[in-house]
XYZ file of C-alpha atoms in Angstrom:
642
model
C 12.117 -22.330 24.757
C 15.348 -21.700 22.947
C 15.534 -17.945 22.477
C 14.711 -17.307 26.404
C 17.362 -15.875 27.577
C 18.219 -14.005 24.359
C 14.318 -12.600 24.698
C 14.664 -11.468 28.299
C 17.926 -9.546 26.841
C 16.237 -7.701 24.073
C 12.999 -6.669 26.668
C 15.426 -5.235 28.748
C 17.808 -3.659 25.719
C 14.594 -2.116 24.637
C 14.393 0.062 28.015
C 12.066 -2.848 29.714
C 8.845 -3.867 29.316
C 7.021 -0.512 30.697
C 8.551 0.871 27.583
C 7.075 -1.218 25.096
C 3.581 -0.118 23.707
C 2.840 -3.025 20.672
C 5.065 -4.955 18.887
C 4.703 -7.365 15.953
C 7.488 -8.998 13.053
C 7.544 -9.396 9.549
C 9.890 -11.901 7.477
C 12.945 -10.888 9.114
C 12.366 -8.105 12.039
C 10.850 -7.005 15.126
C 8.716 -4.088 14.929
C 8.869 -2.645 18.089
C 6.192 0.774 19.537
C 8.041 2.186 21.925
C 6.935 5.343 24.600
C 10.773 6.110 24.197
C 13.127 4.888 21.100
C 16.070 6.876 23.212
C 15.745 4.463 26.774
C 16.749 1.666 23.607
C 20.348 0.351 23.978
C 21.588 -0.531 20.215
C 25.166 -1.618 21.143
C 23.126 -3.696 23.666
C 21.102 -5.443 21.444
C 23.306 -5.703 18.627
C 25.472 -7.950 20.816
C 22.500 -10.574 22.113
C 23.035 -13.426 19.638
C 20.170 -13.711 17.531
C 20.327 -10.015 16.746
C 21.577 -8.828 13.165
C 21.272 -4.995 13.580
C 19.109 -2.167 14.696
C 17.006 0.438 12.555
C 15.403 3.287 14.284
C 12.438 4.322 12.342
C 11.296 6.910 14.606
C 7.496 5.695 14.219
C 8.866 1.956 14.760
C 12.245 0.559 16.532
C 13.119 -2.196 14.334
C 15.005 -5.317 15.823
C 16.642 -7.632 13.300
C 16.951 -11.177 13.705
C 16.521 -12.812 10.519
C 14.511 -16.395 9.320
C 14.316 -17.241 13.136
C 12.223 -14.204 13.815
C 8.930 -15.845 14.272
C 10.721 -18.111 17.405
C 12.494 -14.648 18.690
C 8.855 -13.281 18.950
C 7.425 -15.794 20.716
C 9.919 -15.768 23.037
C 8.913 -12.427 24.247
C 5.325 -13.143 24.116
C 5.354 -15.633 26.783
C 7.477 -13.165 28.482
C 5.116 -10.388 27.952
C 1.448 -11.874 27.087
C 0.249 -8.815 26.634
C 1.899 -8.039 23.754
C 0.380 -11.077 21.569
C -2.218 -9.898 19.569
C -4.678 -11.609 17.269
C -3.387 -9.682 14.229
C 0.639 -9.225 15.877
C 2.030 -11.497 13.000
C 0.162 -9.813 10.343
C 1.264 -5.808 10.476
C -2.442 -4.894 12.631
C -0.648 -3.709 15.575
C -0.465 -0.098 15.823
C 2.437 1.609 16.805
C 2.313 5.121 19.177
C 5.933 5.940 19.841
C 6.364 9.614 20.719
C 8.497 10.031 18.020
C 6.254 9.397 15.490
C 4.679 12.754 14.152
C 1.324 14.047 13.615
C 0.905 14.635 9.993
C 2.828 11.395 9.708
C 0.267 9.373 11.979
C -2.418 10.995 10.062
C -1.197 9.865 6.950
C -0.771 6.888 7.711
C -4.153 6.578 9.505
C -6.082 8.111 6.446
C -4.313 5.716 3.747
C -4.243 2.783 6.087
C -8.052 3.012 6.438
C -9.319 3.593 2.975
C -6.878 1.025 1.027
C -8.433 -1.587 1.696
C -11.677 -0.711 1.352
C -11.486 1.011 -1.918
C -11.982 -2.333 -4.399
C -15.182 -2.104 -2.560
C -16.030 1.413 -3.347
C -14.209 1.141 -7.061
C -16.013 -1.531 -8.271
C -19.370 -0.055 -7.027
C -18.478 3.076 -8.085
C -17.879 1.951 -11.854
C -21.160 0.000 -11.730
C -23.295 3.132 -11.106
C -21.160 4.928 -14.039
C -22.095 1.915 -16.213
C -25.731 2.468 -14.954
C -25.596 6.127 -15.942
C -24.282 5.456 -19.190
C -26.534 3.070 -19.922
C -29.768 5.029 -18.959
C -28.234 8.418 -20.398
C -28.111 6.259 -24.089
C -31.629 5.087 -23.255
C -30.248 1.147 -23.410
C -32.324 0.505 -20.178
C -35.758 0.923 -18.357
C -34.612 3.160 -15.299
C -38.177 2.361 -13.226
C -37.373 -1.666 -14.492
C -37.083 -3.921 -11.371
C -34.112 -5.188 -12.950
C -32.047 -1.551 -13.107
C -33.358 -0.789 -9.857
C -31.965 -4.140 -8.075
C -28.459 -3.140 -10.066
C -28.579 0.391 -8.875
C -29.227 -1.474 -4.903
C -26.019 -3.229 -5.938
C -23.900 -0.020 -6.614
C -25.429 2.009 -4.349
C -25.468 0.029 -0.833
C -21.551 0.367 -0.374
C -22.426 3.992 -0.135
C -25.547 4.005 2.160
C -23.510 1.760 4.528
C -20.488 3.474 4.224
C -19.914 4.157 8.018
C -19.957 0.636 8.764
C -17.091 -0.148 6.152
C -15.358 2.262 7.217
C -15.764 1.287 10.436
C -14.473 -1.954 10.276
C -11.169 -0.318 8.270
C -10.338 2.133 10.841
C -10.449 -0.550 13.934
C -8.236 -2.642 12.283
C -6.334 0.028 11.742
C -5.844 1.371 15.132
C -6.303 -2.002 16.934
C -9.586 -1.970 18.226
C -12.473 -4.374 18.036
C -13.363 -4.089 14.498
C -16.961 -5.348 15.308
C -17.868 -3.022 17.679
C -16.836 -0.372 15.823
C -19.128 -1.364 12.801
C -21.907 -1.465 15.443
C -21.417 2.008 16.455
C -21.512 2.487 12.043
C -24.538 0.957 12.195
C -26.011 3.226 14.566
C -25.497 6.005 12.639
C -27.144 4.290 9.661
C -30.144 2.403 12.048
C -33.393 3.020 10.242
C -35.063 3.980 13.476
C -33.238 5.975 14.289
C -32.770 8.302 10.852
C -36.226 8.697 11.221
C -36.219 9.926 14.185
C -33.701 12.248 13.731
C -35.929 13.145 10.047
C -38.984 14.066 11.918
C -37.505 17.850 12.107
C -38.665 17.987 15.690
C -35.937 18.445 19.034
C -34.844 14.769 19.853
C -32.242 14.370 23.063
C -29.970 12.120 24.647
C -29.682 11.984 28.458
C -31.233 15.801 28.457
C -28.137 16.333 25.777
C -29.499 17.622 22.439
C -28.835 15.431 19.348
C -28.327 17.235 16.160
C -30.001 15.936 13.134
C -27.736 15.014 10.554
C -27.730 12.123 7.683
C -24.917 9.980 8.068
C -24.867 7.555 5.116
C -22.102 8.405 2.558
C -20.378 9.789 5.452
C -16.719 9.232 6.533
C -15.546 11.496 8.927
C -18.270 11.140 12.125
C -17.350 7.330 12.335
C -13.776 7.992 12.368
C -13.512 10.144 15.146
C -16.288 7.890 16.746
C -14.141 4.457 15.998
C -10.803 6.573 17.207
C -12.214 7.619 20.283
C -13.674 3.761 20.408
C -9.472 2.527 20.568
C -8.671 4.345 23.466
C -11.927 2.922 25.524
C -11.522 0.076 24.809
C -7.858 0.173 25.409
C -8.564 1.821 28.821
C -11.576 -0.644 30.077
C -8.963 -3.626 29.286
C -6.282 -2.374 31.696
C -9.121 -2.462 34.368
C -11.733 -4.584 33.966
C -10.657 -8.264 35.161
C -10.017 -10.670 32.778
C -13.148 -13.059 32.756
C -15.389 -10.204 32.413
C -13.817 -8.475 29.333
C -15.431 -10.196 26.541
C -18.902 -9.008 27.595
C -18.362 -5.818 30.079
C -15.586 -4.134 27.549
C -17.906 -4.254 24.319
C -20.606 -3.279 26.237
C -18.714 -0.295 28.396
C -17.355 0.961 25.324
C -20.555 0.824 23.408
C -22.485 2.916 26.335
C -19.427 5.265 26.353
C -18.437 6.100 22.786
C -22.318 6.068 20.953
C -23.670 8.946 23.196
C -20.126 11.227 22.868
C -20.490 10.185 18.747
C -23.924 11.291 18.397
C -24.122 14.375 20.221
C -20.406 15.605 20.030
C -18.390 13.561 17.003
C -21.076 12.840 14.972
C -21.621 16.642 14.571
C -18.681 17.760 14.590
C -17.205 15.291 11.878
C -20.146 16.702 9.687
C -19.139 19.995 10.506
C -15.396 19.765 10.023
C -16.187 17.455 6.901
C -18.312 20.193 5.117
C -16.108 23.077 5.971
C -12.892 21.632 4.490
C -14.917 20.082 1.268
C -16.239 23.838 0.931
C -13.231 25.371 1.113
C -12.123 22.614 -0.939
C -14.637 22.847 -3.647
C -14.631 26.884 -3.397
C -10.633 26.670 -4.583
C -11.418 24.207 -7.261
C -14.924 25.961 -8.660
C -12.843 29.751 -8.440
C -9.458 28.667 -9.236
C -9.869 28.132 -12.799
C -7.139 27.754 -14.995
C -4.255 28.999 -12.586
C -5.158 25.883 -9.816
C -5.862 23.206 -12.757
C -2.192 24.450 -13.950
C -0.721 23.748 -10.348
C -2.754 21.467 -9.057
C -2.222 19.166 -12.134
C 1.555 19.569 -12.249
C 1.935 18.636 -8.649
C -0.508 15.381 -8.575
C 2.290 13.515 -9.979
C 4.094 14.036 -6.621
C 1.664 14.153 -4.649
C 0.017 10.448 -6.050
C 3.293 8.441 -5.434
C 3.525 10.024 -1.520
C 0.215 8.763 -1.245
C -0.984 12.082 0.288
C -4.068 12.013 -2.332
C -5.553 9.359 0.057
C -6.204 12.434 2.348
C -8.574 13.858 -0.363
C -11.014 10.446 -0.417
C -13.211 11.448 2.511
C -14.220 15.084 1.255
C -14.368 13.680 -2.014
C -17.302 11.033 -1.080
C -19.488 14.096 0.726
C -19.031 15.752 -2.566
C -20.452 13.029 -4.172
C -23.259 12.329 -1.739
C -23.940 16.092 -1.194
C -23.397 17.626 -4.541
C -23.993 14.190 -6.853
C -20.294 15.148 -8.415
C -16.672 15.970 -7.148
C -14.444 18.421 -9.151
C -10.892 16.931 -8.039
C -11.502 13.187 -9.261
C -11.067 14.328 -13.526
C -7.490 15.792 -12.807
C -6.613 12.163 -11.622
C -7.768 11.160 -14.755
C -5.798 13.668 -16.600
C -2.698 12.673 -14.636
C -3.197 9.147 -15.140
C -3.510 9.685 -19.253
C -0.449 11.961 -18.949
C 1.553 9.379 -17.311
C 0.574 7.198 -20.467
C 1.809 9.769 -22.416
C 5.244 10.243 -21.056
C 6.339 6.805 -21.117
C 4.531 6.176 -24.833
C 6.962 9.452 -25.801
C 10.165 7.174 -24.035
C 8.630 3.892 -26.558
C 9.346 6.432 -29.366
C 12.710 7.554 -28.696
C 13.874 4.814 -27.257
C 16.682 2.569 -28.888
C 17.219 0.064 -26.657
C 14.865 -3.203 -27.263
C 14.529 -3.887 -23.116
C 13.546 0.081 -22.546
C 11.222 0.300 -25.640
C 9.669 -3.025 -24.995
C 8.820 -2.089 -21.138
C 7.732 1.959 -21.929
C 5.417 0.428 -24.396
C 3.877 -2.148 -21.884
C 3.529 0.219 -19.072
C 1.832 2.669 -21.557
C -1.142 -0.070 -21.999
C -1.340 -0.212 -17.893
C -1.121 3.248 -17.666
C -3.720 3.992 -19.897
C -5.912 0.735 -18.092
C -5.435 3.259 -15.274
C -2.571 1.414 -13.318
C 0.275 4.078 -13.407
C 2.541 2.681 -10.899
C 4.728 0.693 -13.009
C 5.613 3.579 -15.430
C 5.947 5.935 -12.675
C 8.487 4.161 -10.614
C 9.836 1.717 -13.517
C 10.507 4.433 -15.944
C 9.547 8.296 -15.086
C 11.092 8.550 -11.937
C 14.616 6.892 -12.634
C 14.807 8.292 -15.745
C 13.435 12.124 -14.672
C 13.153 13.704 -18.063
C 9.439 11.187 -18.792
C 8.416 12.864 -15.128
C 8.907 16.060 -16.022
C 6.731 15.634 -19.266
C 3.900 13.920 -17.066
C 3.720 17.216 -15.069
C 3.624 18.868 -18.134
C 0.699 17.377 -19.780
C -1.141 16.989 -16.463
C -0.464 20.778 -15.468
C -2.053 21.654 -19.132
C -4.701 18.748 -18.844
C -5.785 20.329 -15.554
C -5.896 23.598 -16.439
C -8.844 22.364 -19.254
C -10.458 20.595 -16.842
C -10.541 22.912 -14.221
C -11.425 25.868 -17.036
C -14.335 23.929 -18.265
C -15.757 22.927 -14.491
C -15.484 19.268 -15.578
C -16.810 17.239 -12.979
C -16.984 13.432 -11.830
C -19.896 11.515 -10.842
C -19.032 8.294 -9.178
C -15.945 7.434 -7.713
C -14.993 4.696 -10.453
C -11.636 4.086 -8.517
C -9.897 3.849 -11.706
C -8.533 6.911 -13.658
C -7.871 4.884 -16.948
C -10.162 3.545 -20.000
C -11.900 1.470 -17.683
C -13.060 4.526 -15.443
C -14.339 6.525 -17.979
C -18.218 6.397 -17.457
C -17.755 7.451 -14.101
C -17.126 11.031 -15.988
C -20.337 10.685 -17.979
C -22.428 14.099 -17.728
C -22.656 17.593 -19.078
C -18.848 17.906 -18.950
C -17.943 14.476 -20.377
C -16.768 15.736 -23.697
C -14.398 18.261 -21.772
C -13.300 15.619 -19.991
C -12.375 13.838 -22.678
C -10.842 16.835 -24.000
C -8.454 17.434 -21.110
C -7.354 13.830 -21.012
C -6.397 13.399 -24.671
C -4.639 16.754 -24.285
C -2.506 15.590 -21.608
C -1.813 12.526 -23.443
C -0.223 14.461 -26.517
C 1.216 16.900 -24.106
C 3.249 14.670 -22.278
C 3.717 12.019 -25.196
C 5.295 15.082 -26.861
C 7.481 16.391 -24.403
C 8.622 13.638 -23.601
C 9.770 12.969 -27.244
C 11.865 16.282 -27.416
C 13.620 15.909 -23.957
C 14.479 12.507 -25.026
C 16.185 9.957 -21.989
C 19.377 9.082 -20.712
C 19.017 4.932 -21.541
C 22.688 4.953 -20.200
C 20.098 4.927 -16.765
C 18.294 1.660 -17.126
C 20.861 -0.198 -19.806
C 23.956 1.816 -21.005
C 26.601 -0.156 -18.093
C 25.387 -3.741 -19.096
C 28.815 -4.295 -21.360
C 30.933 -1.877 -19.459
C 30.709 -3.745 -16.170
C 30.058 -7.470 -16.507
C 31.507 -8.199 -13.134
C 28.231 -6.389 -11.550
C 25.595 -6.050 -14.078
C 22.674 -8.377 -14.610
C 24.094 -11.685 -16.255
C 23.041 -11.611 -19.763
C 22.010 -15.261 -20.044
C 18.907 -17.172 -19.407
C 18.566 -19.227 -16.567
C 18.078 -23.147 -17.309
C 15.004 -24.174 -15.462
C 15.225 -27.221 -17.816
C 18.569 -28.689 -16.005
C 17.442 -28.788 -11.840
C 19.915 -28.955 -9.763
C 19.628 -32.412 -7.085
C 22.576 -32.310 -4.734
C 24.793 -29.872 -3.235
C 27.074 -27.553 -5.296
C 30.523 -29.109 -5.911
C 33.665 -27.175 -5.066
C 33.967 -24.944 -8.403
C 30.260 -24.870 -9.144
C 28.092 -22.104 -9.080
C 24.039 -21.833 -9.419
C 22.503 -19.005 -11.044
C 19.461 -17.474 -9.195
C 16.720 -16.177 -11.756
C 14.604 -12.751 -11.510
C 11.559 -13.463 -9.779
C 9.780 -10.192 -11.326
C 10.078 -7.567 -14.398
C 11.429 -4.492 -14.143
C 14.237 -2.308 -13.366
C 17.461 -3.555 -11.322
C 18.612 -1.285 -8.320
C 21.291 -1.421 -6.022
C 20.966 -3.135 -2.588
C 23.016 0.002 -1.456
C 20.306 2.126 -2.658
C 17.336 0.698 -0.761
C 15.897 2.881 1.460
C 15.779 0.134 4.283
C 19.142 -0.150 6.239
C 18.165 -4.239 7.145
C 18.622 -4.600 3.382
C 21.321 -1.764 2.358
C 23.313 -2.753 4.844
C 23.058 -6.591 3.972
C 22.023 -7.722 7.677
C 19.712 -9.970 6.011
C 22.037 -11.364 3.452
C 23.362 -9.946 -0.017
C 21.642 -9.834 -3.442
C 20.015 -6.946 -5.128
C 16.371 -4.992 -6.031
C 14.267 -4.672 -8.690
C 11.501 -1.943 -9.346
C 8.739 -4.207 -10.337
C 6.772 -3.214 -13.568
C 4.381 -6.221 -13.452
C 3.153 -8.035 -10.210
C 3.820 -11.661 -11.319
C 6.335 -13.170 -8.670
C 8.108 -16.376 -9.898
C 10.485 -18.702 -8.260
C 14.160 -17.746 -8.700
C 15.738 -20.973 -8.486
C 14.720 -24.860 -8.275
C 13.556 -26.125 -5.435
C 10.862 -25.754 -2.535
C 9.406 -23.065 -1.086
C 10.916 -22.698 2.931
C 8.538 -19.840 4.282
C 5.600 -17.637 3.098
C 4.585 -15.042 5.403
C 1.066 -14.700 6.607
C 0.825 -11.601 4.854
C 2.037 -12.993 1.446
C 4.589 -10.000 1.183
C 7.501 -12.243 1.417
C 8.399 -15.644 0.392
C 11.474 -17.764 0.413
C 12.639 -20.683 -1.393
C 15.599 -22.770 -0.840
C 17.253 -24.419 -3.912
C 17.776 -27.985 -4.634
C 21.272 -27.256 -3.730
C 20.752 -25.199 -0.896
C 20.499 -21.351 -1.783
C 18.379 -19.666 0.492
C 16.720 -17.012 -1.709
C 14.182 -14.647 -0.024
C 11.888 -12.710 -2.080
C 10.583 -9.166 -0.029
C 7.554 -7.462 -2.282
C 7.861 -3.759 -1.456
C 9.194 -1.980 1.369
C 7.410 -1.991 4.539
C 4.584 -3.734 2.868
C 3.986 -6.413 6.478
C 1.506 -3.371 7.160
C -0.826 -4.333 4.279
C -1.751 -7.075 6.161
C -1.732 -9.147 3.557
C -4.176 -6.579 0.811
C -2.984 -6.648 -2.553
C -0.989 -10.645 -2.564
C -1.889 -13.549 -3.547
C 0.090 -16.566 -2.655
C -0.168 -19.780 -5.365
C 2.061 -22.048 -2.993
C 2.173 -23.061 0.302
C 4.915 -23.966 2.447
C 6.699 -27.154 1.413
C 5.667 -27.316 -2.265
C 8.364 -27.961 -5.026
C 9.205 -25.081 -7.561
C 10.550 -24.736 -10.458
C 12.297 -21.831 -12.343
C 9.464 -19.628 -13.347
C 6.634 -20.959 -11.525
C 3.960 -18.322 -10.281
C 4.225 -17.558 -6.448
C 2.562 -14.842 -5.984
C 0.323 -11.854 -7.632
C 0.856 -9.058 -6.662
C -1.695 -5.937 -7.120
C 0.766 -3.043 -7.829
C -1.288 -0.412 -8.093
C -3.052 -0.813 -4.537
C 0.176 -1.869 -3.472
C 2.037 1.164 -4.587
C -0.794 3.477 -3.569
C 0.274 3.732 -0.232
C 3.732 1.642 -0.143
C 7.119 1.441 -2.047
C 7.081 -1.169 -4.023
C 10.990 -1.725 -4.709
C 11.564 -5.353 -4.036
C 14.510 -6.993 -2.652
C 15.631 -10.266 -3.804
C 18.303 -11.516 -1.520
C 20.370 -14.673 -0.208
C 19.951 -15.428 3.270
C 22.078 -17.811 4.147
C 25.104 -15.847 1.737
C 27.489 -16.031 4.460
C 28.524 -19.474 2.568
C 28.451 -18.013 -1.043
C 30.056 -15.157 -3.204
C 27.273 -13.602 -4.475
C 27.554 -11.659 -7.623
C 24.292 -9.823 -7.970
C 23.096 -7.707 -10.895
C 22.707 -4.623 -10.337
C 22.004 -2.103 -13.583
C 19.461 -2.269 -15.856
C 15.952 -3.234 -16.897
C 15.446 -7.348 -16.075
C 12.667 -9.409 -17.065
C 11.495 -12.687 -14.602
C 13.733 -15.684 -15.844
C 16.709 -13.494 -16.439
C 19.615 -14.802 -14.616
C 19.883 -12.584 -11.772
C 22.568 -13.659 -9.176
C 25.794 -15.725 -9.482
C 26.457 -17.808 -6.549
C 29.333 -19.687 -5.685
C 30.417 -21.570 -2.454
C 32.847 -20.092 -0.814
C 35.138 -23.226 -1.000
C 35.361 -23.025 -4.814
C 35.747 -19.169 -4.306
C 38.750 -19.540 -2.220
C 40.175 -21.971 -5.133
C 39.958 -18.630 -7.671
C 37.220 -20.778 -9.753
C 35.078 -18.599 -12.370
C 32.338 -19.212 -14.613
């Protein structure tokens, strides 16, 4: 194999194989867990070959190598088998370096587990609002077989909750993701609900089992499927190898199901109601003052993701109470985001600026608030500061008034409305609308800096964004001549940044190659240049395509974004099929996307080491723009221009 020797150097550079928990790569890196990122000798491994730079994450010690990454990794596999993993290429592996701390692994466990599930519970969740609307304006027969096979529809993602759940977590933490929605299943087994129904003392091994119902719950099969990871991690180090497929289900079946019934199962419940009373008691007592804060910090606390934390408590509220108090300020928050950027449309002068505020006021108000947050409130700060305005004043009526929620509709726009239909609907409507003007008018009289997005585009045309269109009608078919250069096209809308100011030193730093980023306000990825497309990741989150000519351009959706696993993209290539300028690659879902990851994408030139690459790097950008100016370094060194 030809990285062999250069693998064997990186296993030892990374303080041996005893040191190395999991491992797995994305487009252009190692991801390595280690017990120990210290016993890891960077100057070591920056001088093996194949090696491009280091980047100590704390949670994850990142090797880079570059496009040859995939051959690098399976050059340590066969040295170290046990690190291959069904889902290693794909972002499953789970990481458990010391370094990494709690509230961060917690995070990360909570969001990782309920992204991708959430379509699931959304779209359910909007179908039961529809069905409430419908039977609260008397359009339907409630006892009709038809509304009662609909309501089956909307309401079995709930009953069987544990087992989706389940199945999210395991992937999550690496375990079997089948026999952890068997043990869900238990908890939801007909037999035994009614067992634990018939009010009378019912034990397990002479150990008492408490009666509890666990459909709609979260929590119980959590800390059962957790518990589930390390078994089954455990029985593999010990049981021999052509026994694990039946003994190590089985072991860890017998094992975790008795501890989750008469310890976790409990407990979860316990835990779970506590912290949703204590929860609910803040938010039914806090009135006004809590709406007020509550609502001015969701902002924030939306684009860290650490509203993901909320979901659980939020569903028992739901199943226990039939509503949830903390799902309308969402609502108000997403309507105040619409309101901010709508007040940017209005004073805005600049066509690009006014143009994009106005389109990511229609999203926003659709309920996708991503693109105006990060495309437009947070670079330009003043439309932020309005959104935490109108949500701080939209919260306080919603809070004042009790409004409350009665599905989780998963959407917080237009389209999520009948989840809010009930005796507080017209409050709720109230409080939204309000935090629409709110922000739409603060907004308005703090006005923007559009110097931010677009005021350097004439003052620096060596470095901003090229002003013409790229020619997709005139392919290139043969290699650059000396003097020529190609222009490389913006694969997405939205707002250039600086490669410098990507928080991601394997880009900042250029190790992969130089270009620049864009803050994506729209999740249609198109091809940057002529040409055919060289690699798509597994995951979809990156893609590559090499130009007629040669240009190796990569395209990296979001930061981070290998850990998906592949939610939220849609590839329309393949490897090997010929592009043109403009044609679709892939969709991206921004809002899920951006729910729990960065979404600043880097658009970069991998093979730059035999170009001058003049990237943009100011200002908003729209997908066909030219982007970058490349130029072989033969006709640099001959002083030609363009």
């Amino acid at each position: 194999m030809k990285y062999d020797k250069d693998a064997a150097a990186i296993i030892a550079a990374v303080g041996g194989e005893s040191n190395i928990d999991s491992l797995y790569h994305c487009v252009t890196r190692l991801r390595f867990g280690l017990k120990d990122n210290a016993l890891a000798d960077q100057s070591a491994l920056t001088a093996i070959t194949p090696v491009m730079g280091v980047n100590d994450a704390g949670s994850q010690y990142q090797v880079i190598i570059g496009n040859d990454v995939p051959d690098v990794y399976r050059a340590i596999v066969a040295d170290v088998p046990r690190l291959s993993t069904e889902d290693a290429i794909d972002g499953a592996a789970t990481t458990t370096g010391a370094k990494q701390k709690l509230h961060t692994r917690f995070l990360d466990f909570i969001s990782g587990t309920f992204a991708p599930i959430l379509p699931a519970i959304a779209g359910a969740g909007l179908l039961k609002g529809i069905l409430a609307l419908s039977n609260s304006f008397g359009w339907v027969d409630p006892s009709s077989q038809t509304f009662l096979i609909f309501s089956a529809i909307a309401d079995a993602v709930f009953f069987f909750l544990p087992i989706i759940v389940a199945v999210s977590a395991a992937r999550k933490l690496g375990a079997n993701p089948y026999v952890a929605a068997s043990l869900g299943g238990l908890l939801v087994y007909p037999a035994l609900t009614a067992l634990l129904g018939t009010g009378e003392a019912v034990s397990l091994l002479g150990i008492p089992v408490t009666a509890a119902t666990y459909s709609y719950s979260v929590i119980p099969v959590l800390l059962g499927v957790y518990l589930l990871s390390w078994v089954e991690r455990g029985l593999t180090r010990i049981i021999p190898s052509f026994l694990k497929l039946t003994f190590v289900p089985m072991f860890s079946l017998v094992i975790v199901a008795p501890v989750m019934l008469t310890l976790l199962g409990p407990l979860g419940t316990f835990v779970g109601s506590g912290i949703a009373g204590g929860i609910n008691w803040a938010l039914d007592n806090g009135g006004v003052p809590a709406g007020f804060v509550i609502g001015a910090l969701l902002p924030l606390i939306i684009m860290t993701g650490m509203h993901y934390t909320l979901v659980p408590f939020i569903l028992q509220n739901l199943a226990t109470l039939g509503y949830d108090k903390f799902l309308p300020l969402t609502y108000v928050q997403t309507f105040a985001t619409a309101g901010a950027v709508f007040g940017v449309f209005l004073r805005a002068k600049n066509k690009q600026i006014k143009a994009l505020s106005l389109s990511t006021t229609f999203t926003s108000l659709m309920g996708v608030t991503e693109p105006a947050l990060y495309g437009l409130a947070l670079p330009l700060r003043r439309p932020l500061i309005a959104t935490m305005a109108g949500a701080a004043v939209g919260g306080a009526i919603s809070l004042g008034f009790g409004v409350k929620a009665y599905v989780l509709a998963g959407n917080g726009g237009l389209p999520g409305l009948p989840g809010l239909v009930g005796e507080t609907f017209v409050w709720a409507i109230v409080g939204i609308v309000i935090a629409f003007i709110v922000s739409a008018v603060v907004s308005t009289i703090l006005g923007i800096d559009e110097s931010i997005l677009a005021g350097t585009a004439e003052k620096t045309p060596a470095t901003a964004p090229i002003a013409k269109k790229a020619d997709a009608s005139a392919p290139v078919v043969a290699p650059l001549a000396a003097g020529a250069s190609e222009i490389v096209s913006a694969p997405l809308n939205g707002t250039l940044v600086s490669l410098d100011d990507v928080p991601d030193t394997t880009f900042s730093k250029r190790l992969v190659g130089d270009g620049t980023a864009i803050r994506p306000t729209s999740g249609w990825v198109t091809s940057p240049v002529n040409g055919v497309v060289a690699t798509l990741f597994p995951t979809k989150h990156a893609v590559a395509v090499r130009s007629d000519s040669g240009v190796e351009v990569l395209i990296h959706v979001g930061l981070d974004t290998v850990n998906l696993k592949g939610a939220g993209f849609t590839a329309h290539v393949a490897v090997g099929d010929k592009v043109a300028v403009g044609d679709l690659l892939l969709d991206v879902d921004l809002a899920a996307v951006g729910a729990t990851h960065d979404t600043l994408s880097v658009v970069v030139i991998t093979n730059s080491a035999k170009y001058t690459v003049e990237p943009g790097t100011t200002g908003p950008v729209r997908a066909g723009d030219a982007l970058i100016r490349v130029t072989p370094v033969v006709a640099a060194t001959r002083g030609a221009h363009v």
